[in-house]
Amino acid sequence: MPAVNETIETVDRISGGGYKFGFETNIEMEFAPKGLNEDIVRLISAKKGEPEWLLEWRLKAYRAWLSMEDPAWARIHHPRIDYQDLHYYAAPKKPAPKSLDEVDPELLAMYEKLGIPLNERAALAGIAVDAVFDSVSVATTFRDTLAKAGVIFCSISEAVREHPELVRKYLGSVVPAGDNYYAALNSAVFSDGSFVFVPKGVRCPMELSTYFRINARNTGQFERTLIVAEAGASVSYLEGCTAPMRDENQLHAAVVELVALDEATIKYSTVQNWYPGDAEGRGGIYNFVTKRGACRGRNSKISWTQVETGSAITWKYPSCILQGEGATGEFYSVAVTNNFQQADTGTKMIHLAPNTTSTIVSKGISAGRSNNTYRGLVRIMPRAMNARNFTQCDSLLIGDRCGAHTVPYIESRNRTAKVEHEATTSKIADDQLFYCRARGLSEEDAVGLLVNGFCRDVLKELPMEFAVEAQKLLAVSLEGSVG
Amino acid sequence: MLEIKGLTATIDGKEILRGIDLTVPEGEIHAIMGPNGAGKSTLSYVLSGREGYEVTGGSVTYNGADLLAMEPEERAAAGVFLAFQYPVELPGVGNANFIRTALNAIRRARGEAELDAVQFLKEARAAVTALKMPDDMLKRNVNVGFSGGEKKRNEVLQMALLKPTLALLDETDSGLDIDALKIVAEGVNALRGPAFSALVITHYQRLLDHIVPDRVHVLAAGKIVRSGGPELALELEANGYAGLEAA
């Protein structure tokens, strides 16, 4: 496979184990004053020209948030976040572009640098991109091609204006405004994100993807993504994320909601590469994300695949609510932590209906002084006759100062259910490294090969183009972790 | 040419090699025989650069270059190949992918063009057939779930594809039945030529019926205590190592 060579090239290219997306872009921005109160919520809503019902929804979320405490159960440690010391709205000063030609060249250049072409002529064939810069959507490509197929792919702000009935019907229907601390915060202040609607019977003709870029300083990032696949529809969606290197931590609290109706399929892949902080643990993104999919229809299917290499803290449990008979939920995850990163991530599979199945494959890799926790819940409700779950949970340790933790919760209230859980913990053994080196591989290449081998079951779930990118990321994230 | 002079080495402070002198000219195959604990495997690990073995004296040069100063991967690029006594399992890593990655790493280190997947697979399939190995050998994960014999054959497959100029075979015959032994020997014999030399480490004479060495050395208590032609192996088979250790 060529991927290994690319891994090698990537390692060669990057000197000093740096984070290659850490540059800053100079774009004139408009900020709301720091701090959070009802006026800020109103300001955000007004800036976006939102209808009254949405403002009310935001305010309700804000009030709910005020009454909540941030969750303390995860295996993560960080100083208290001062929510009054953040900007809750930041947007490029120039008005939203109507077409790609109007997009600020600085922005286009930045996405180019990230390897994300927004120029349709140069774009990767068959992938439509929504680019979100500091929580504001700046460009969406291939809209016309998608529109012909009946697929709506746009920023959520635009969807609120153009398709209010759809947004109103589904927004908050999977993750309610007051669901948890960070989801409530997001519901109150979300600024943008992507909206996808695939109508009945339509197979989305291309891969959809959103690239999130955090640029502004002292600014919280709150995107909201909503994907709806009607009966018989299918769509594959990928999100990628990067941020500049900064000494201070930045808060990112996104919400993603997926809705799959009868026989619909949604495949949601994430390659998360937010700035992880430096080797001493300074800086990095605090990533508190709520992702949930509702398999509402018969035989519907939602599949989450995530490759998490970035962020100082990751708190994230992409989940599936299996409401429709015969529905399928899948979660494939690779989480890498190095240096002082902390990840507490996993999934929830809630089986409500008969004959529902779920599969969980989680691969955690810890290096440096990092801590990596898998936390997963499998719940079988009384009506879920013949529900099946299979969980495979593997941890790989590199070095002797990191931690791997597995916290599975299994609740079965139906005697016909079958739930399987397998877990392993292993180390990259010295004899494996020596075996590879005796064959001519450098130590770093050997680690890359062994780690990619360890993650194989998950990487093969990613769309092809991104599998290669993910393999490179794994190698880069673990640079300097051996020896 | 491999030249070992006065080589001494320790593990955890314990002296295992106590002054080895050995020269393997280009094109020759030498056998190292000796009782358990004589330092045979230690010698192969020291020559291939495994960590944990401290060289306390002497020198090793290969074609004039200081082998001991090189990293293991640099030794591989210089043409040295160790066939492991206990090949290691690499879960999730496909055999073909592994060998091609290794081959291309070596080729890159030598400034040669890399082989693409198509060229490589053609060569690899031919080698699999020649070694009478099952077709799925290339698809399976490296040594995972392989029988003892399959692991040894996989070492020979790697050797056939990486084409070393100096092969170190560390008890490659152990655990092999006679048919597998013949296949392994054929693999080594196929590489024989003026540019190929090998150090065949073995406890038993039977491998040397199939790979006929140019020279036989007896290693006992960390030293070469006797050297001779192929007939020495037969003598050892008849009389055992008992009388040699005192020599």
XYZ file of C-alpha atoms in Angstrom:
730
model
C 0.000 0.000 0.000
C 1.332 3.418 -0.907
C 0.052 4.886 2.333
C 3.134 3.850 4.214
C 5.354 5.692 1.810
C 3.212 8.735 2.135
C 3.482 8.418 5.871
C 7.233 8.382 5.487
C 7.204 11.372 3.181
C 5.011 13.262 5.576
C 7.334 12.602 8.450
C 10.265 13.649 6.302
C 8.577 16.846 5.307
C 7.801 17.964 8.795
C 10.799 18.902 10.802
C 10.783 19.100 14.556
C 7.484 17.343 15.041
C 5.478 20.489 14.369
C 1.814 20.948 13.733
C 1.700 21.947 10.115
C -1.656 23.679 10.203
C -0.576 26.107 12.909
C -0.395 29.243 10.797
C -2.592 32.271 11.348
C -4.577 34.061 8.662
C -5.029 37.827 8.583
C -8.653 38.490 7.892
C -10.498 41.524 9.158
C -12.960 40.261 11.696
C -15.954 41.612 13.469
C -16.301 40.531 17.096
C -19.116 40.711 19.588
C -17.939 42.059 22.961
C -16.552 39.417 25.318
C -18.922 37.684 27.659
C -22.214 35.873 27.552
C -25.652 37.168 28.466
C -29.085 37.377 26.879
C -28.089 40.439 24.878
C -25.247 38.542 23.234
C -27.650 35.748 22.312
C -30.007 38.347 20.840
C -27.131 39.974 18.995
C -26.058 36.707 17.374
C -29.619 35.969 16.348
C -30.082 39.491 14.975
C -26.760 39.388 13.063
C -28.083 36.341 11.326
C -31.522 37.810 10.690
C -33.182 34.896 12.402
C -36.916 34.383 12.877
C -38.460 34.887 16.267
C -38.914 31.169 17.001
C -35.190 30.545 16.704
C -34.320 33.428 19.019
C -36.757 32.030 21.564
C -35.196 28.607 21.188
C -31.735 30.080 21.784
C -32.882 32.018 24.835
C -34.496 28.926 26.285
C -31.226 27.061 25.797
C -29.291 29.912 27.406
C -31.550 29.874 30.469
C -31.205 26.110 30.707
C -27.425 26.436 30.485
C -27.392 28.949 33.351
C -28.989 26.348 35.603
C -26.528 23.596 34.662
C -23.105 22.532 35.891
C -20.336 21.403 33.596
C -20.037 17.620 33.770
C -17.311 16.280 36.050
C -17.521 12.569 35.306
C -15.051 12.436 32.427
C -11.414 11.521 33.003
C -10.109 14.945 32.017
C -8.556 17.758 34.001
C -8.422 21.401 33.078
C -8.658 24.761 34.777
C -12.164 26.191 35.031
C -13.232 27.828 31.815
C -14.151 31.487 32.232
C -17.160 31.772 29.977
C -17.240 35.553 30.368
C -13.749 35.898 28.915
C -14.671 34.713 25.429
C -16.046 36.244 22.308
C -19.175 34.428 21.203
C -19.357 35.883 17.758
C -16.593 36.451 15.242
C -17.073 36.801 11.512
C -15.073 38.078 8.569
C -15.993 41.754 8.070
C -16.775 41.423 4.424
C -20.350 40.427 3.694
C -21.065 36.794 2.937
C -20.036 35.987 -0.622
C -22.736 35.008 -3.091
C -20.444 32.896 -5.206
C -16.956 31.468 -5.028
C -15.614 34.368 -7.079
C -16.493 36.739 -4.263
C -14.731 34.790 -1.526
C -11.866 36.710 0.079
C -8.648 35.595 -1.696
C -6.909 35.375 1.714
C -9.464 32.778 2.726
C -9.152 30.840 -0.499
C -5.386 30.871 -0.075
C -5.705 29.588 3.478
C -7.904 26.648 2.479
C -5.534 25.958 -0.387
C -2.702 25.795 2.158
C -4.730 23.264 4.112
C -5.094 21.222 0.961
C -8.800 21.974 0.611
C -9.515 23.394 -2.813
C -12.581 25.612 -2.884
C -12.032 26.325 -6.547
C -14.367 23.869 -8.230
C -12.184 23.450 -11.264
C -9.303 22.312 -9.075
C -11.464 20.472 -6.572
C -11.132 16.804 -5.851
C -13.518 15.118 -8.198
C -16.734 14.168 -6.544
C -16.415 15.991 -3.228
C -18.463 19.024 -2.349
C -17.017 21.230 0.382
C -18.545 23.649 2.883
C -15.776 25.742 4.418
C -16.423 27.140 7.875
C -14.037 29.819 9.132
C -14.361 30.838 12.768
C -17.861 29.407 12.836
C -19.034 31.212 9.715
C -19.563 29.380 6.482
C -17.504 31.096 3.789
C -18.081 28.915 0.770
C -19.920 25.845 -0.366
C -18.907 24.173 -3.588
C -20.842 22.123 -6.137
C -24.189 23.484 -4.990
C -25.681 23.433 -8.453
C -24.722 19.818 -9.117
C -26.235 18.829 -5.800
C -29.359 20.917 -6.320
C -30.071 19.048 -9.554
C -30.196 15.833 -7.541
C -32.461 17.564 -5.013
C -29.810 17.623 -2.302
C -29.567 20.714 -0.154
C -26.044 21.434 1.122
C -25.493 24.866 2.604
C -24.589 26.681 5.794
C -27.099 26.343 8.575
C -27.641 30.124 8.654
C -28.640 29.986 5.041
C -30.873 26.995 5.699
C -32.656 28.982 8.420
C -33.427 31.653 5.799
C -34.128 29.452 2.798
C -35.599 26.295 4.314
C -37.001 27.396 7.692
C -39.631 24.656 7.749
C -37.003 21.908 7.503
C -34.724 23.461 10.095
C -37.590 24.053 12.487
C -38.773 20.491 12.094
C -35.433 18.833 12.809
C -33.240 21.271 14.763
C -32.948 20.073 18.346
C -35.015 16.997 17.608
C -32.049 14.706 18.281
C -30.016 16.829 20.690
C -32.529 18.970 22.585
C -31.497 22.484 23.533
C -31.009 21.534 27.173
C -29.459 18.104 26.559
C -26.198 18.729 28.365
C -24.052 21.636 29.473
C -22.103 22.062 26.261
C -25.049 21.309 23.975
C -27.097 23.960 25.797
C -24.271 26.459 25.388
C -24.044 25.609 21.704
C -27.801 25.920 21.234
C -27.726 29.404 22.733
C -24.827 30.797 20.731
C -24.176 28.604 17.678
C -23.043 30.777 14.841
C -22.937 28.506 11.828
C -22.307 25.022 10.560
C -23.546 22.840 7.768
C -26.993 21.725 6.745
C -27.646 18.715 4.562
C -31.004 17.471 3.356
C -31.253 14.449 1.089
C -34.823 13.917 -0.092
C -36.704 10.660 -0.385
C -35.032 7.998 -2.509
C -32.001 10.105 -3.446
C -28.489 8.789 -3.174
C -26.318 11.852 -2.758
C -24.204 11.917 -5.957
C -21.004 13.050 -4.249
C -19.159 12.970 -0.946
C -19.981 16.002 1.165
C -17.492 17.550 3.477
C -17.087 20.470 5.812
C -13.754 21.918 6.827
C -13.767 23.777 10.092
C -11.033 26.276 10.730
C -10.593 28.143 13.998
C -8.546 31.286 13.460
C -9.589 34.109 15.787
C -8.122 34.516 19.242
C -10.155 34.217 22.477
C -13.154 33.128 20.531
C -15.360 30.201 21.345
C -16.347 28.049 18.440
C -19.872 26.750 18.281
C -20.955 25.090 15.087
C -24.159 23.266 14.563
C -24.537 20.612 11.913
C -27.804 19.019 10.896
C -28.105 16.198 8.391
C -31.420 14.687 7.357
C -31.795 11.685 5.060
C -35.385 10.971 4.080
C -36.738 7.510 3.329
C -34.414 5.517 1.087
C -31.861 8.343 0.882
C -28.161 7.972 1.498
C -25.280 10.354 2.089
C -21.647 10.226 3.113
C -20.297 13.258 4.935
C -16.866 14.107 6.238
C -15.648 16.845 8.526
C -12.083 17.992 8.966
C -10.785 20.485 11.501
C -7.609 22.513 12.051
C -6.586 25.523 14.118
C -3.553 27.824 14.593
C -0.993 27.125 17.286
C -1.661 29.341 20.279
C -0.436 29.306 23.848
C -3.897 29.774 25.320
C -6.595 27.143 25.161
C -9.594 27.613 22.950
C -13.071 26.282 23.502
C -14.884 24.368 20.809
C -18.371 23.097 21.603
C -20.164 21.801 18.539
C -23.390 19.880 18.106
C -24.104 17.466 15.277
C -27.552 15.980 14.720
C -28.330 13.253 12.226
C -31.769 11.979 11.269
C -32.234 8.849 9.156
C -35.748 7.863 8.099
C -36.884 4.470 6.666
C -34.104 2.598 4.848
C -31.920 5.718 4.879
C -28.171 5.611 5.429
C -25.917 8.314 6.813
C -22.193 7.817 7.025
C -20.470 10.522 9.043
C -16.682 10.587 9.142
C -14.465 12.917 11.120
C -10.788 13.585 10.823
C -10.235 15.790 13.869
C -6.926 17.575 13.903
C -7.459 20.626 16.094
C -4.240 22.033 17.521
C -3.279 19.633 20.351
C -1.034 21.985 22.313
C 2.743 21.871 22.400
C 5.032 19.184 23.828
C 4.780 20.783 27.303
C 0.999 20.794 27.215
C 0.585 24.553 26.563
C -2.325 25.618 24.424
C -4.579 23.467 22.331
C -8.284 23.192 21.728
C -10.794 22.093 24.356
C -13.124 20.008 22.266
C -16.497 19.380 23.941
C -18.747 18.002 21.291
C -22.188 16.406 21.254
C -22.865 14.197 18.265
C -25.967 12.083 18.022
C -27.860 10.328 15.288
C -31.451 9.153 15.338
C -32.217 6.064 13.280
C -35.914 6.907 13.171
C -36.937 4.724 10.287
C -37.146 1.019 9.654
C -33.798 -0.490 8.611
C -32.123 2.882 8.755
C -28.424 3.059 9.388
C -26.066 5.581 10.888
C -22.354 5.008 10.874
C -19.874 7.211 12.727
C -16.202 6.957 11.875
C -13.752 9.189 13.674
C -10.024 9.665 13.621
C -9.154 11.919 16.523
C -5.573 13.094 16.671
C -5.909 16.720 17.749
C -7.189 18.844 20.653
C -5.736 19.231 24.137
C -8.977 17.762 25.476
C -11.481 15.660 23.605
C -14.872 15.011 25.188
C -17.040 13.399 22.607
C -19.440 10.452 22.338
C -21.053 10.145 18.911
C -24.181 8.123 19.561
C -27.020 6.331 17.833
C -30.630 6.141 18.954
C -31.989 3.036 17.265
C -35.705 3.808 17.112
C -36.693 2.093 13.877
C -37.115 -1.664 13.680
C -34.033 -3.302 12.181
C -31.960 -0.121 12.474
C -28.180 -0.299 12.554
C -25.746 1.885 14.437
C -21.971 1.790 13.962
C -19.087 3.537 15.652
C -15.536 3.175 14.422
C -12.968 5.218 16.252
C -9.259 5.840 16.366
C -8.197 8.232 19.101
C -4.546 9.177 19.390
C -3.135 11.107 22.310
C 0.460 12.232 22.648
C 2.368 14.595 24.959
C -0.189 15.982 27.454
C -3.357 15.405 25.440
C -6.444 14.019 27.162
C -9.182 12.167 25.346
C -12.364 10.824 26.901
C -14.318 9.534 23.966
C -16.609 6.698 22.969
C -20.198 6.198 21.999
C -23.728 5.438 23.136
C -25.876 2.875 21.379
C -29.459 3.033 22.588
C -31.534 0.119 21.305
C -35.240 0.993 21.448
C -36.711 -1.149 18.680
C -36.671 -4.868 17.826
C -33.922 -6.392 15.678
C -31.637 -3.412 16.023
C -27.906 -4.005 15.782
C -24.893 -1.965 16.743
C -21.167 -2.350 16.251
C -18.477 -0.507 18.153
C -14.816 -0.716 17.187
C -12.601 1.589 19.207
C -8.835 1.869 18.922
C -7.096 4.087 21.448
C -3.429 4.919 21.102
C -1.638 6.675 23.942
C 1.880 8.065 23.850
C 3.900 10.620 25.796
C 2.192 11.544 29.093
C -1.268 11.471 27.650
C -4.433 9.834 28.890
C -6.870 8.103 26.589
C -10.221 6.850 27.832
C -12.863 4.877 25.992
C -16.262 5.439 27.568
C -19.166 3.656 25.967
C -22.762 2.842 26.790
C -24.817 0.049 25.267
C -28.419 0.183 26.463
C -31.026 -2.368 25.393
C -34.580 -1.261 26.206
C -37.419 -3.708 26.959
C -39.012 -3.445 23.492
C -35.748 -4.171 21.663
C -36.288 -7.877 21.009
C -33.294 -9.668 19.493
C -31.085 -6.626 19.718
C -27.412 -7.298 19.047
C -24.318 -5.396 19.986
C -20.696 -6.189 19.379
C -17.994 -4.066 20.958
C -14.292 -4.328 20.300
C -12.163 -2.003 22.307
C -8.383 -2.041 21.926
C -5.748 0.136 23.499
C -2.164 0.543 22.406
C 0.428 2.083 24.684
C 3.614 3.683 23.415
C 6.116 4.372 26.179
C 5.545 3.985 29.903
C 4.183 7.330 31.035
C 0.803 7.313 29.297
C -2.532 5.863 30.327
C -5.287 3.894 28.613
C -8.652 3.421 30.298
C -11.729 1.518 29.203
C -15.077 2.266 30.799
C -17.863 0.267 29.192
C -21.424 0.528 30.508
C -23.793 -2.219 29.435
C -27.479 -2.125 30.410
C -29.721 -4.832 29.047
C -33.414 -4.912 29.861
C -34.365 -7.535 27.354
C -33.549 -11.214 27.737
C -33.327 -11.861 24.001
C -30.536 -9.333 23.518
C -26.989 -10.370 22.790
C -24.214 -8.059 23.846
C -20.557 -8.856 23.334
C -17.622 -6.875 24.593
C -13.996 -7.591 23.820
C -11.117 -5.500 25.020
C -7.353 -5.704 24.716
C -4.439 -3.596 25.822
C -1.074 -3.960 24.164
C 2.220 -2.185 23.738
C 4.362 -1.777 20.684
C 6.902 -4.361 21.663
C 10.638 -3.849 21.286
C 10.891 -7.072 19.327
C 8.305 -5.799 16.814
C 10.277 -2.597 16.336
C 13.542 -4.490 15.965
C 11.989 -6.916 13.496
C 10.900 -4.005 11.287
C 14.233 -2.215 11.621
C 16.181 -5.354 10.783
C 14.206 -5.355 7.539
C 15.252 -1.793 6.728
C 12.517 0.408 8.230
C 13.443 3.391 10.374
C 12.035 3.466 13.885
C 9.453 6.109 12.981
C 8.328 4.221 9.905
C 8.071 1.079 11.954
C 5.830 2.821 14.506
C 3.720 4.217 11.669
C 3.343 0.775 10.147
C 2.455 -0.886 13.440
C -0.003 1.847 14.438
C -1.676 1.751 11.046
C -1.901 -2.013 11.401
C -3.503 -1.582 14.810
C -6.092 0.837 13.378
C -6.756 -1.050 10.184
C -10.317 -2.087 11.059
C -11.288 1.540 11.522
C -9.288 3.170 8.723
C -10.897 0.908 6.153
C -14.266 2.463 7.053
C -13.139 5.922 5.935
C -13.777 7.146 2.401
C -10.674 6.352 0.331
C -9.380 9.899 -0.078
C -9.468 10.472 3.638
C -8.021 7.146 4.682
C -4.680 8.235 3.251
C -4.900 11.587 5.011
C -5.762 9.853 8.265
C -2.789 7.520 8.009
C -0.485 10.479 7.516
C -1.996 12.193 10.523
C -1.433 9.172 12.725
C 2.239 9.127 11.816
C 2.661 12.849 12.402
C 0.767 12.825 15.701
C 3.042 10.171 17.096
C 6.263 11.727 15.913
C 8.898 11.722 18.589
C 6.885 9.359 20.777
C 9.459 6.579 20.589
C 13.063 6.548 21.611
C 33.470 -9.731 3.046
C 32.502 -9.970 6.724
C 35.392 -9.596 9.143
C 34.916 -10.119 12.862
C 37.950 -9.443 15.046
C 38.222 -10.037 18.788
C 34.500 -9.399 19.279
C 33.354 -9.387 22.895
C 29.807 -8.614 24.023
C 27.744 -8.678 27.208
C 24.063 -8.872 28.134
C 23.188 -7.255 31.468
C 26.866 -7.219 32.324
C 27.293 -10.918 31.657
C 29.933 -11.724 29.070
C 28.520 -13.907 26.297
C 30.943 -13.391 23.421
C 34.545 -13.687 24.557
C 36.660 -12.773 21.583
C 35.337 -13.980 18.256
C 37.525 -13.974 15.187
C 35.819 -14.912 11.963
C 36.124 -13.987 8.304
C 33.454 -14.825 5.725
C 34.719 -14.007 2.217
C 32.277 -12.952 -0.470
C 30.500 -15.876 -2.114
C 31.009 -18.281 0.807
C 28.585 -19.887 3.189
C 29.859 -20.563 6.680
C 28.106 -22.599 9.333
C 28.317 -21.853 13.030
C 27.562 -24.817 15.227
C 27.704 -25.200 18.922
C 25.910 -26.261 22.047
C 23.039 -24.316 23.614
C 24.236 -21.220 25.431
C 27.443 -20.945 23.405
C 26.453 -17.443 22.152
C 25.174 -18.358 18.668
C 22.038 -16.216 18.780
C 23.877 -13.425 20.574
C 26.302 -13.296 17.677
C 23.460 -12.941 15.169
C 21.800 -10.191 17.228
C 25.050 -8.289 17.700
C 25.667 -8.466 13.956
C 22.163 -7.160 13.185
C 22.200 -4.437 15.833
C 19.635 -5.464 18.395
C 19.433 -3.280 21.514
C 20.395 -4.775 24.835
C 23.643 -6.323 23.625
C 26.667 -4.321 24.602
C 29.753 -4.689 22.468
C 32.696 -4.353 24.840
C 35.543 -4.934 22.425
C 36.664 -5.907 18.957
C 35.409 -4.861 15.551
C 33.071 -5.998 12.804
C 33.381 -4.707 9.270
C 31.281 -5.597 6.280
C 32.817 -4.735 2.905
C 35.135 -2.406 4.774
C 32.386 -0.461 6.606
C 32.093 -0.466 10.406
C 28.959 -2.547 10.913
C 28.755 -1.894 14.649
C 28.418 1.856 14.084
C 25.277 1.406 11.985
C 21.610 1.395 13.031
C 19.801 -1.883 12.318
C 18.030 -0.353 9.297
C 21.351 0.888 7.929
C 22.742 -2.633 8.168
C 19.708 -3.873 6.215
C 20.388 -1.246 3.565
C 24.021 -2.412 3.465
C 22.747 -5.873 2.504
C 22.588 -7.661 5.876
C 19.544 -9.845 6.541
C 18.717 -11.670 9.768
C 16.387 -14.652 9.469
C 14.934 -14.724 12.983
C 14.878 -17.802 15.148
C 11.519 -16.591 16.471
C 9.862 -14.411 13.797
C 7.684 -11.674 15.290
C 3.943 -11.205 14.661
C 2.774 -7.832 13.333
C -1.039 -7.674 13.708
C -2.912 -5.691 11.059
C 0.168 -5.357 8.839
C -0.243 -7.231 5.555
C 2.705 -9.378 4.548
C 2.979 -7.990 1.009
C 2.708 -4.431 2.318
C 5.381 -5.121 4.919
C 7.881 -6.648 2.537
C 7.341 -3.996 -0.110
C 7.707 -1.207 2.463
C 10.953 -2.784 3.648
C 12.211 -3.326 0.132
C 11.475 0.257 -0.850
C 13.061 1.613 2.322
C 16.225 -0.289 1.414
C 16.048 0.846 -2.193
C 15.555 4.450 -1.131
C 18.528 4.246 1.225
C 20.616 3.056 -1.702
C 19.324 5.760 -4.019
C 17.428 3.286 -6.187
C 13.965 3.740 -7.639
C 11.099 2.271 -5.624
C 9.105 -0.669 -6.914
C 5.432 -0.019 -7.540
C 2.767 -2.409 -6.318
C 2.360 -4.161 -9.659
C 6.068 -4.860 -10.189
C 6.436 -5.975 -6.615
C 3.454 -8.322 -6.612
C 4.715 -10.029 -9.737
C 8.043 -10.781 -8.092
C 6.441 -11.705 -4.806
C 4.012 -14.184 -6.385
C 6.845 -15.865 -8.245
C 8.800 -16.211 -5.007
C 5.775 -17.648 -3.186
C 5.383 -20.263 -5.892
C 9.090 -21.098 -5.859
C 8.968 -21.622 -2.094
C 5.850 -23.816 -2.445
C 3.994 -21.543 -0.061
C 0.194 -21.121 -0.016
C -1.097 -18.296 -2.225
C -2.610 -16.386 0.679
C 0.822 -15.998 2.315
C 1.119 -12.463 0.930
C -2.334 -11.373 2.047
C -2.130 -12.552 5.622
C -0.833 -10.366 8.410
C 2.888 -10.751 9.051
C 3.373 -14.043 10.911
C -0.016 -13.762 12.648
C -1.507 -17.217 13.077
C 1.349 -18.778 11.102
C 2.556 -22.235 12.124
C 6.194 -22.521 13.159
C 7.101 -23.842 9.723
C 5.179 -21.081 7.951
C 6.993 -18.446 9.981
C 10.359 -19.838 8.935
C 9.278 -20.034 5.319
C 8.106 -16.446 5.564
C 11.611 -15.463 6.669
C 12.986 -17.168 3.576
C 10.358 -15.447 1.417
C 11.463 -12.068 2.779
C 15.055 -12.999 2.150
C 14.257 -14.021 -1.427
C 12.605 -10.656 -2.094
C 15.006 -8.391 -0.214
C 17.984 -10.134 -1.874
C 20.603 -9.537 0.829
C 24.310 -9.980 0.191
C 24.913 -11.291 3.707
C 22.301 -13.530 5.311
C 22.402 -14.494 8.975
C 20.240 -17.562 9.510
C 19.601 -18.032 13.216
C 18.524 -21.650 13.763
C 16.204 -21.410 10.805
C 15.973 -25.196 10.832
C 14.562 -25.500 14.342
C 11.004 -26.780 14.380
C 10.951 -27.672 10.695
C 9.965 -31.058 9.306
C 12.123 -32.507 6.587
C 10.043 -31.173 3.671
C 10.020 -27.649 5.060
C 13.733 -27.949 5.749
C 14.358 -28.755 2.101
C 12.292 -25.786 0.953
C 14.180 -23.436 3.257
C 17.497 -24.852 2.026
C 16.430 -24.403 -1.585
C 15.598 -20.789 -0.812
C 19.109 -20.191 0.490
C 20.758 -22.153 -2.301
C 18.862 -20.107 -4.887
C 20.665 -16.987 -3.653
C 24.077 -18.631 -3.748
C 26.492 -16.875 -6.020
C 29.704 -14.892 -6.047
C 28.064 -11.845 -4.392
C 26.170 -13.702 -1.668
C 27.525 -14.930 1.605
C 25.784 -16.393 4.617
C 26.337 -17.350 8.199
C 24.172 -20.379 8.943
C 23.724 -20.826 12.675
C 22.476 -24.232 13.671
C 22.504 -26.724 16.460
C 22.140 -29.770 14.248
C 24.005 -31.073 11.276
C 20.921 -32.000 9.231
C 20.420 -28.511 7.690
C 23.983 -28.728 6.371
C 23.040 -31.797 4.306
C 20.968 -29.402 2.223
C 22.974 -26.190 2.491
C 26.523 -27.419 2.082
C 28.823 -24.881 3.776
C 32.252 -23.861 2.623
C 33.474 -23.714 6.208
C 32.190 -24.915 9.569
C 33.040 -23.194 12.859
C 32.340 -24.428 16.334
C 31.281 -21.817 18.865
C 31.618 -22.795 22.492
C 31.527 -20.562 25.578
C 31.678 -17.420 23.454
C 34.684 -18.361 21.324
C 35.340 -20.138 18.037
C 37.081 -23.275 19.239
C 37.452 -25.122 15.958
C 37.120 -24.482 12.255
C 37.166 -26.850 9.333
C 35.490 -27.997 6.157
C 32.007 -29.543 5.818
C 33.370 -32.800 7.242
C 33.651 -31.117 10.664
C 29.869 -31.016 10.874
C 29.699 -34.775 10.377
C 32.313 -35.324 13.019
C 30.329 -33.220 15.491
C 27.194 -35.148 14.654
C 29.015 -38.382 15.508
C 30.901 -37.252 18.605
C 28.829 -34.388 19.992
C 30.129 -31.121 21.435
C 31.367 -32.645 24.673
C 35.052 -32.758 23.922
C 35.168 -29.301 22.356
C 34.181 -27.014 25.134
C 37.350 -27.676 27.048
C 39.527 -26.999 24.005
